[in-house]
mmCIF file of C-alpha atoms and ligand atoms in Angstrom:
data_model
loop_
_atom_site.group_PDB
_atom_site.id
_atom_site.type_symbol
_atom_site.label_atom_id
_atom_site.label_comp_id
_atom_site.label_asym_id
_atom_site.label_seq_id
_atom_site.Cartn_x
_atom_site.Cartn_y
_atom_site.Cartn_z
ATOM 1 C CA MET A 1 83.451 127.457 64.553
ATOM 2 C CA ARG A 2 84.845 127.461 68.061
ATOM 3 C CA PHE A 3 82.561 126.926 71.046
ATOM 4 C CA LEU A 4 83.080 127.395 74.766
ATOM 5 C CA THR A 5 80.861 126.199 77.581
ATOM 6 C CA VAL A 6 81.105 128.761 80.359
ATOM 7 C CA ARG A 7 79.566 130.004 83.558
ATOM 8 C CA TYR A 8 78.486 133.618 83.110
ATOM 9 C CA GLU A 9 76.498 135.585 85.660
ATOM 10 C CA GLY A 10 75.674 132.351 87.476
ATOM 11 C CA GLN A 11 74.328 130.539 84.418
ATOM 12 C CA GLN A 12 75.821 127.841 82.229
ATOM 13 C CA ARG A 13 75.955 129.204 78.678
ATOM 14 C CA VAL A 14 77.439 128.225 75.339
ATOM 15 C CA ALA A 15 79.483 130.887 73.591
ATOM 16 C CA ILE A 16 81.079 131.239 70.179
ATOM 17 C CA GLU A 17 84.527 132.808 69.934
ATOM 18 C CA ALA A 18 84.553 135.716 67.527
ATOM 19 C CA GLU A 19 86.797 134.920 64.556
ATOM 20 C CA SER A 20 88.294 138.398 64.601
ATOM 21 C CA ASP A 21 88.986 138.416 68.355
ATOM 22 C CA PRO A 22 88.866 135.234 70.497
ATOM 23 C CA HIS A 23 88.473 137.416 73.589
ATOM 24 C CA GLN A 24 85.013 138.403 72.371
ATOM 25 C CA LEU A 25 82.428 135.757 73.168
ATOM 26 C CA GLY A 26 78.990 135.621 71.605
ATOM 27 C CA PHE A 27 76.449 133.823 73.789
ATOM 28 C CA LEU A 28 73.845 131.612 72.190
ATOM 29 C CA PRO A 29 70.253 131.965 73.453
ATOM 30 C CA PRO A 30 69.789 130.598 77.005
ATOM 31 C CA ALA A 31 67.856 127.613 75.591
ATOM 32 C CA PHE A 32 71.238 126.459 74.254
ATOM 33 C CA SER A 33 72.818 125.997 77.674
ATOM 34 C CA SER A 34 74.828 122.926 76.668
ATOM 35 C CA LEU A 35 76.963 122.011 73.698
ATOM 36 C CA LEU A 36 74.725 118.953 73.424
ATOM 37 C CA ASP A 37 71.899 121.353 72.452
ATOM 38 C CA VAL A 38 74.150 122.809 69.757
ATOM 39 C CA ILE A 39 75.083 119.383 68.407
ATOM 40 C CA ASP A 40 71.435 118.301 68.409
ATOM 41 C CA ALA A 41 70.496 121.438 66.441
ATOM 42 C CA GLY A 42 72.692 120.404 63.510
ATOM 43 C CA ASP A 43 72.740 123.204 60.950
ATOM 44 C CA GLU A 44 70.160 125.203 62.903
ATOM 45 C CA VAL A 45 72.556 126.817 65.406
ATOM 46 C CA PRO A 46 71.257 130.320 66.152
ATOM 47 C CA ALA A 47 73.322 133.482 66.030
ATOM 48 C CA PRO A 48 74.677 134.925 69.287
ATOM 49 C CA VAL A 49 72.250 137.103 71.207
ATOM 50 C CA GLU A 50 74.663 138.720 73.665
ATOM 51 C CA TRP A 51 78.388 139.499 73.801
ATOM 52 C CA ALA A 52 80.926 139.563 76.627
ATOM 53 C CA VAL A 53 84.674 139.523 77.032
ATOM 54 C CA PHE A 54 86.573 136.367 77.856
ATOM 55 C CA ASP A 55 87.772 137.611 81.249
ATOM 56 C CA ASP A 56 84.200 137.750 82.558
ATOM 57 C CA VAL A 57 83.478 134.023 82.261
ATOM 58 C CA GLN A 58 84.504 130.823 84.025
ATOM 59 C CA LEU A 59 85.454 128.090 81.582
ATOM 60 C CA LEU A 60 83.758 124.720 81.975
ATOM 61 C CA ALA A 61 84.382 121.435 80.155
ATOM 62 C CA PRO A 62 82.771 121.681 76.689
ATOM 63 C CA ILE A 63 80.417 118.877 77.771
ATOM 64 C CA PRO A 64 80.421 118.932 81.588
ATOM 65 C CA CYS A 65 77.891 116.076 81.821
ATOM 66 C CA PRO A 66 78.183 113.674 78.877
ATOM 67 C CA ARG A 67 75.065 111.595 78.181
ATOM 68 C CA ARG A 68 77.072 108.386 78.272
ATOM 69 C CA ASN A 69 80.511 107.037 79.067
ATOM 70 C CA ILE A 70 83.403 108.535 77.155
ATOM 71 C CA LEU A 71 84.759 105.923 74.770
ATOM 72 C CA CYS A 72 88.540 105.697 74.614
ATOM 73 C CA VAL A 73 91.075 104.019 72.378
ATOM 74 C CA GLY A 74 94.089 102.374 74.025
ATOM 75 C CA MET A 75 97.553 101.947 72.513
ATOM 76 C CA ASN A 76 96.803 103.877 69.321
ATOM 77 C CA TYR A 77 100.225 105.420 68.667
ATOM 78 C CA CYS A 78 103.001 102.995 67.768
ATOM 79 C CA GLU A 79 105.725 104.201 70.142
ATOM 80 C CA HIS A 80 103.286 104.481 73.064
ATOM 81 C CA SER A 81 102.046 100.985 72.327
ATOM 82 C CA ILE A 82 105.633 99.748 72.711
ATOM 83 C CA GLU A 83 106.329 101.768 75.878
ATOM 84 C CA PHE A 84 103.135 100.527 77.527
ATOM 85 C CA SER A 85 103.764 96.895 76.570
ATOM 86 C CA GLN A 86 107.282 97.081 77.992
ATOM 87 C CA SER A 87 106.358 99.018 81.132
ATOM 88 C CA GLY A 88 105.118 96.039 83.128
ATOM 89 C CA PHE A 89 101.763 97.804 83.654
ATOM 90 C CA ASP A 90 100.021 96.097 80.713
ATOM 91 C CA THR A 91 98.581 92.852 82.067
ATOM 92 C CA SER A 92 97.409 91.922 78.573
ATOM 93 C CA ALA A 93 100.839 92.419 76.977
ATOM 94 C CA THR A 94 101.697 89.983 74.199
ATOM 95 C CA THR A 95 104.755 89.503 72.040
ATOM 96 C CA THR A 96 103.251 91.869 69.475
ATOM 97 C CA SER A 97 103.114 95.332 70.994
ATOM 98 C CA GLN A 98 100.940 96.889 68.275
ATOM 99 C CA PRO A 99 97.256 95.913 68.542
ATOM 100 C CA GLU A 100 95.686 94.015 65.664
ATOM 101 C CA PHE A 101 92.278 95.530 66.435
ATOM 102 C CA PRO A 102 91.453 98.783 68.275
ATOM 103 C CA ILE A 103 91.455 98.479 72.075
ATOM 104 C CA ILE A 104 88.359 100.253 73.395
ATOM 105 C CA PHE A 105 87.510 101.099 76.993
ATOM 106 C CA SER A 106 85.527 103.869 78.650
ATOM 107 C CA LYS A 107 85.515 106.491 81.373
ATOM 108 C CA PHE A 108 82.321 107.466 83.188
ATOM 109 C CA GLY A 109 81.045 110.973 82.489
ATOM 110 C CA SER A 110 81.348 111.636 86.217
ATOM 111 C CA SER A 111 85.131 111.848 85.773
ATOM 112 C CA VAL A 112 84.867 115.017 83.643
ATOM 113 C CA VAL A 113 86.240 118.296 84.980
ATOM 114 C CA GLY A 114 86.922 121.596 83.280
ATOM 115 C CA PRO A 115 90.047 123.403 82.144
ATOM 116 C CA GLY A 116 91.959 124.989 84.997
ATOM 117 C CA GLU A 117 90.366 122.801 87.663
ATOM 118 C CA THR A 118 92.647 121.318 90.301
ATOM 119 C CA ILE A 119 92.560 117.530 90.302
ATOM 120 C CA ASP A 120 92.875 115.444 93.464
ATOM 121 C CA LEU A 121 95.539 112.736 93.145
ATOM 122 C CA LEU A 122 93.443 110.605 95.532
ATOM 123 C CA PRO A 123 96.444 109.236 97.463
ATOM 124 C CA HIS A 124 94.198 106.938 99.518
ATOM 125 C CA VAL A 125 93.471 104.840 96.405
ATOM 126 C CA THR A 126 96.472 105.350 94.096
ATOM 127 C CA SER A 127 100.119 106.401 94.208
ATOM 128 C CA GLN A 128 100.727 106.113 90.455
ATOM 129 C CA VAL A 129 98.738 108.776 88.603
ATOM 130 C CA ASP A 130 99.768 109.361 84.989
ATOM 131 C CA TYR A 131 98.790 111.775 82.202
ATOM 132 C CA GLU A 132 97.693 110.970 78.639
ATOM 133 C CA ALA A 133 97.232 113.784 76.111
ATOM 134 C CA GLU A 134 94.516 112.989 73.581
ATOM 135 C CA LEU A 135 92.431 114.436 70.779
ATOM 136 C CA ALA A 136 88.770 113.617 71.419
ATOM 137 C CA VAL A 137 86.150 113.290 68.703
ATOM 138 C CA LEU A 138 82.615 114.579 69.252
ATOM 139 C CA ILE A 139 79.974 112.563 67.425
ATOM 140 C CA GLY A 140 77.391 114.700 65.626
ATOM 141 C CA LYS A 141 74.657 112.298 64.595
ATOM 142 C CA GLN A 142 73.238 108.906 65.371
ATOM 143 C CA GLY A 143 74.621 105.945 63.483
ATOM 144 C CA ARG A 144 75.284 102.235 63.603
ATOM 145 C CA ASP A 145 77.434 99.976 61.397
ATOM 146 C CA ILE A 146 79.078 103.075 59.914
ATOM 147 C CA PRO A 147 81.422 102.301 56.995
ATOM 148 C CA VAL A 148 84.909 103.827 57.099
ATOM 149 C CA ASP A 149 84.277 105.958 54.015
ATOM 150 C CA LYS A 150 81.163 107.516 55.593
ATOM 151 C CA ALA A 151 82.529 107.886 59.135
ATOM 152 C CA MET A 152 83.624 111.525 58.907
ATOM 153 C CA ASP A 153 79.997 112.498 58.205
ATOM 154 C CA PHE A 154 79.297 111.492 61.821
ATOM 155 C CA VAL A 155 82.005 113.717 63.314
ATOM 156 C CA TRP A 156 80.718 117.019 64.709
ATOM 157 C CA GLY A 157 84.078 118.234 65.963
ATOM 158 C CA TYR A 158 86.901 117.867 68.457
ATOM 159 C CA THR A 159 88.154 118.786 71.900
ATOM 160 C CA VAL A 160 91.154 118.018 74.130
ATOM 161 C CA ILE A 161 91.103 115.370 76.858
ATOM 162 C CA ASN A 162 93.651 114.276 79.427
ATOM 163 C CA ASP A 163 92.996 110.551 79.944
ATOM 164 C CA VAL A 164 94.337 110.627 83.509
ATOM 165 C CA THR A 165 95.126 107.095 84.690
ATOM 166 C CA ALA A 166 95.887 105.408 88.019
ATOM 167 C CA ARG A 167 98.468 102.904 86.759
ATOM 168 C CA ASP A 168 98.482 100.764 89.896
ATOM 169 C CA ARG A 169 94.726 100.223 89.616
ATOM 170 C CA GLN A 170 94.957 99.651 85.861
ATOM 171 C CA LYS A 171 97.556 96.944 86.479
ATOM 172 C CA ARG A 172 96.155 95.362 89.634
ATOM 173 C CA HIS A 173 92.568 94.918 88.424
ATOM 174 C CA ARG A 174 93.524 93.642 84.951
ATOM 175 C CA GLN A 175 90.890 95.901 83.457
ATOM 176 C CA TRP A 176 91.168 99.578 82.755
ATOM 177 C CA LEU A 177 87.917 101.100 84.060
ATOM 178 C CA LEU A 178 88.874 101.434 87.735
ATOM 179 C CA GLY A 179 92.134 103.165 86.931
ATOM 180 C CA LYS A 180 90.621 105.470 84.344
ATOM 181 C CA THR A 181 87.371 106.770 85.771
ATOM 182 C CA LEU A 182 88.212 108.175 89.200
ATOM 183 C CA ASP A 183 86.625 111.528 90.067
ATOM 184 C CA GLY A 184 88.359 114.302 88.156
ATOM 185 C CA PHE A 185 90.312 111.967 85.903
ATOM 186 C CA CYS A 186 88.869 113.311 82.644
ATOM 187 C CA PRO A 187 89.785 116.986 82.303
ATOM 188 C CA MET A 188 88.367 118.317 79.025
ATOM 189 C CA GLY A 189 88.528 121.519 77.021
ATOM 190 C CA PRO A 190 88.874 124.404 76.940
ATOM 191 C CA ARG A 191 86.885 124.546 73.717
ATOM 192 C CA ALA A 192 85.170 122.351 71.167
ATOM 193 C CA VAL A 193 85.809 123.097 67.522
ATOM 194 C CA THR A 194 83.832 121.952 64.527
ATOM 195 C CA ARG A 195 85.198 119.322 62.185
ATOM 196 C CA ASP A 196 86.325 121.803 59.524
ATOM 197 C CA GLU A 197 88.824 123.393 61.957
ATOM 198 C CA VAL A 198 91.043 120.286 62.190
ATOM 199 C CA ASP A 199 93.149 118.522 59.570
ATOM 200 C CA LEU A 200 93.579 114.978 60.894
ATOM 201 C CA SER A 201 96.445 114.404 58.467
ATOM 202 C CA ASP A 202 98.496 117.116 60.140
ATOM 203 C CA THR A 203 97.535 118.113 63.682
ATOM 204 C CA ARG A 204 100.267 118.496 66.283
ATOM 205 C CA LEU A 205 99.728 117.339 69.840
ATOM 206 C CA THR A 206 102.098 118.109 72.715
ATOM 207 C CA CYS A 207 102.012 117.591 76.470
ATOM 208 C CA TYR A 208 104.090 119.379 79.073
ATOM 209 C CA VAL A 209 104.479 118.619 82.775
ATOM 210 C CA ASN A 210 105.659 121.744 84.593
ATOM 211 C CA ASP A 211 106.811 123.159 81.216
ATOM 212 C CA GLU A 212 108.905 120.055 80.427
ATOM 213 C CA LEU A 213 107.942 118.538 77.072
ATOM 214 C CA ARG A 214 106.862 114.918 77.643
ATOM 215 C CA GLN A 215 104.685 113.987 74.654
ATOM 216 C CA GLU A 216 104.880 115.155 71.052
ATOM 217 C CA ALA A 217 103.081 113.606 68.084
ATOM 218 C CA ASN A 218 100.974 114.262 65.032
ATOM 219 C CA THR A 219 97.508 112.802 64.501
ATOM 220 C CA ARG A 220 98.713 111.342 61.195
ATOM 221 C CA GLU A 221 100.614 108.818 63.348
ATOM 222 C CA LEU A 222 97.458 107.228 64.794
ATOM 223 C CA ILE A 223 97.539 103.444 64.274
ATOM 224 C CA PHE A 224 93.756 103.352 63.767
ATOM 225 C CA SER A 225 92.446 106.505 62.087
ATOM 226 C CA VAL A 226 89.385 108.385 63.308
ATOM 227 C CA PRO A 227 87.171 106.884 60.550
ATOM 228 C CA GLU A 228 88.445 103.388 61.369
ATOM 229 C CA ILE A 229 87.768 103.888 65.090
ATOM 230 C CA ILE A 230 84.225 105.131 64.451
ATOM 231 C CA SER A 231 83.534 102.253 62.089
ATOM 232 C CA VAL A 232 84.710 99.611 64.573
ATOM 233 C CA ILE A 233 82.965 101.117 67.620
ATOM 234 C CA SER A 234 79.675 101.437 65.728
ATOM 235 C CA GLU A 235 79.567 97.764 64.720
ATOM 236 C CA GLY A 236 76.270 96.668 66.245
ATOM 237 C CA PHE A 237 76.389 99.659 68.628
ATOM 238 C CA THR A 238 74.501 102.876 67.988
ATOM 239 C CA LEU A 239 76.598 105.994 68.397
ATOM 240 C CA GLN A 240 74.597 108.991 69.605
ATOM 241 C CA PRO A 241 75.063 112.740 69.084
ATOM 242 C CA GLY A 242 77.318 114.054 71.819
ATOM 243 C CA ASP A 243 79.222 110.804 72.288
ATOM 244 C CA LEU A 244 82.919 111.387 72.864
ATOM 245 C CA ILE A 245 85.772 109.218 71.635
ATOM 246 C CA ALA A 246 89.289 109.868 72.992
ATOM 247 C CA THR A 247 91.592 108.718 70.211
ATOM 248 C CA GLY A 248 94.621 107.561 72.208
ATOM 249 C CA THR A 249 97.838 109.011 73.551
ATOM 250 C CA PRO A 250 101.355 109.098 72.093
ATOM 251 C CA ALA A 251 104.628 108.031 73.709
ATOM 252 C CA GLY A 252 106.024 109.941 76.666
ATOM 253 C CA VAL A 253 103.607 109.100 79.470
ATOM 254 C CA GLY A 254 105.025 108.693 82.981
ATOM 255 C CA ILE A 255 105.391 104.901 82.755
ATOM 256 C CA GLY A 256 107.440 105.322 79.586
ATOM 257 C CA TYR A 257 110.313 106.511 81.796
ATOM 258 C CA ASP A 258 112.646 104.351 83.893
ATOM 259 C CA PRO A 259 111.953 104.857 86.694
ATOM 260 C CA PRO A 260 108.365 105.927 85.984
ATOM 261 C CA ARG A 261 107.532 109.605 86.542
ATOM 262 C CA PHE A 262 104.129 109.771 88.198
ATOM 263 C CA LEU A 263 102.330 113.022 88.945
ATOM 264 C CA LYS A 264 102.986 114.732 92.277
ATOM 265 C CA PRO A 265 101.063 117.401 94.203
ATOM 266 C CA GLY A 266 101.638 120.752 92.516
ATOM 267 C CA ASP A 267 102.375 119.322 89.066
ATOM 268 C CA CYS A 268 100.786 121.160 86.158
ATOM 269 C CA VAL A 269 99.915 119.242 82.985
ATOM 270 C CA ARG A 270 99.435 121.283 79.816
ATOM 271 C CA ILE A 271 98.185 119.703 76.601
ATOM 272 C CA GLU A 272 98.290 121.659 73.354
ATOM 273 C CA ILE A 273 96.563 120.517 70.172
ATOM 274 C CA SER A 274 96.881 122.715 67.079
ATOM 275 C CA ASN A 275 93.700 124.591 66.190
ATOM 276 C CA VAL A 276 91.832 122.939 69.080
ATOM 277 C CA GLY A 277 93.292 124.445 72.208
ATOM 278 C CA THR A 278 95.400 124.224 75.342
ATOM 279 C CA LEU A 279 94.105 122.254 78.323
ATOM 280 C CA GLU A 280 95.874 122.930 81.607
ATOM 281 C CA ASN A 281 95.232 121.378 85.011
ATOM 282 C CA THR A 282 97.155 121.308 88.257
ATOM 283 C CA PHE A 283 97.143 118.268 90.550
ATOM 284 C CA LYS A 284 96.998 118.275 94.329
HETATM 285 MG MG1 MG B 301 94.329 106.983 76.834
#
């Protein structure tokens, strides 16, 4: 199933895309105003009670206000791991560019914005804003110390995230939070799809800046798989329904170029992930 969080007639609503026609949206009852309500309902998601056409809604991030920080995996595609290590922006760089254990950081939920929103480059705090196309996992149920072979049972579904990063702040502060969690630096969407819609062994991910292809990868190339990531993060830490995990970005980010290609006012970043969706945002 494919869900959208939208504003319709002044209200935030959750809608299901009709399988026969994605322009037809079926709204869940108003009590289900957030995708978090849908995730919490498990198998008890009600049928749509009202229909509208796509053009009549404003798209929002699938989860505009996450309950907690968004968890993120760093350096989880081999070629990106090398480009980041060699860029001079990785203050923890070692002689081995591929991490031995998953690198986990987070972005505050306050950084989330929706598809189509214009994102401020915040030139008073950074001059080196970069893009990172990523598949994000939505956790469906509570769990701790989750074994790898059970981890997919805890996945509700997926969405698209751009892990926008201020590289100068990431480098200068020797810790990633300040560069990762600026206002607007977590565009998300446009839709969330349930787990059955995505084949992690063969899902294509691409990122374009102003229609120029910059990143291209397949989720089968992840260094640490989704089950491995969930297992590691949940060691002694309880994952909750609605938690988001951004799984990492492939090679081709701005600092992978020499000289680096940072985002400029007017740039449009478009991320496409097969069977999940296309997330597009312009920067100002
Ligand atoms: Mg990232």
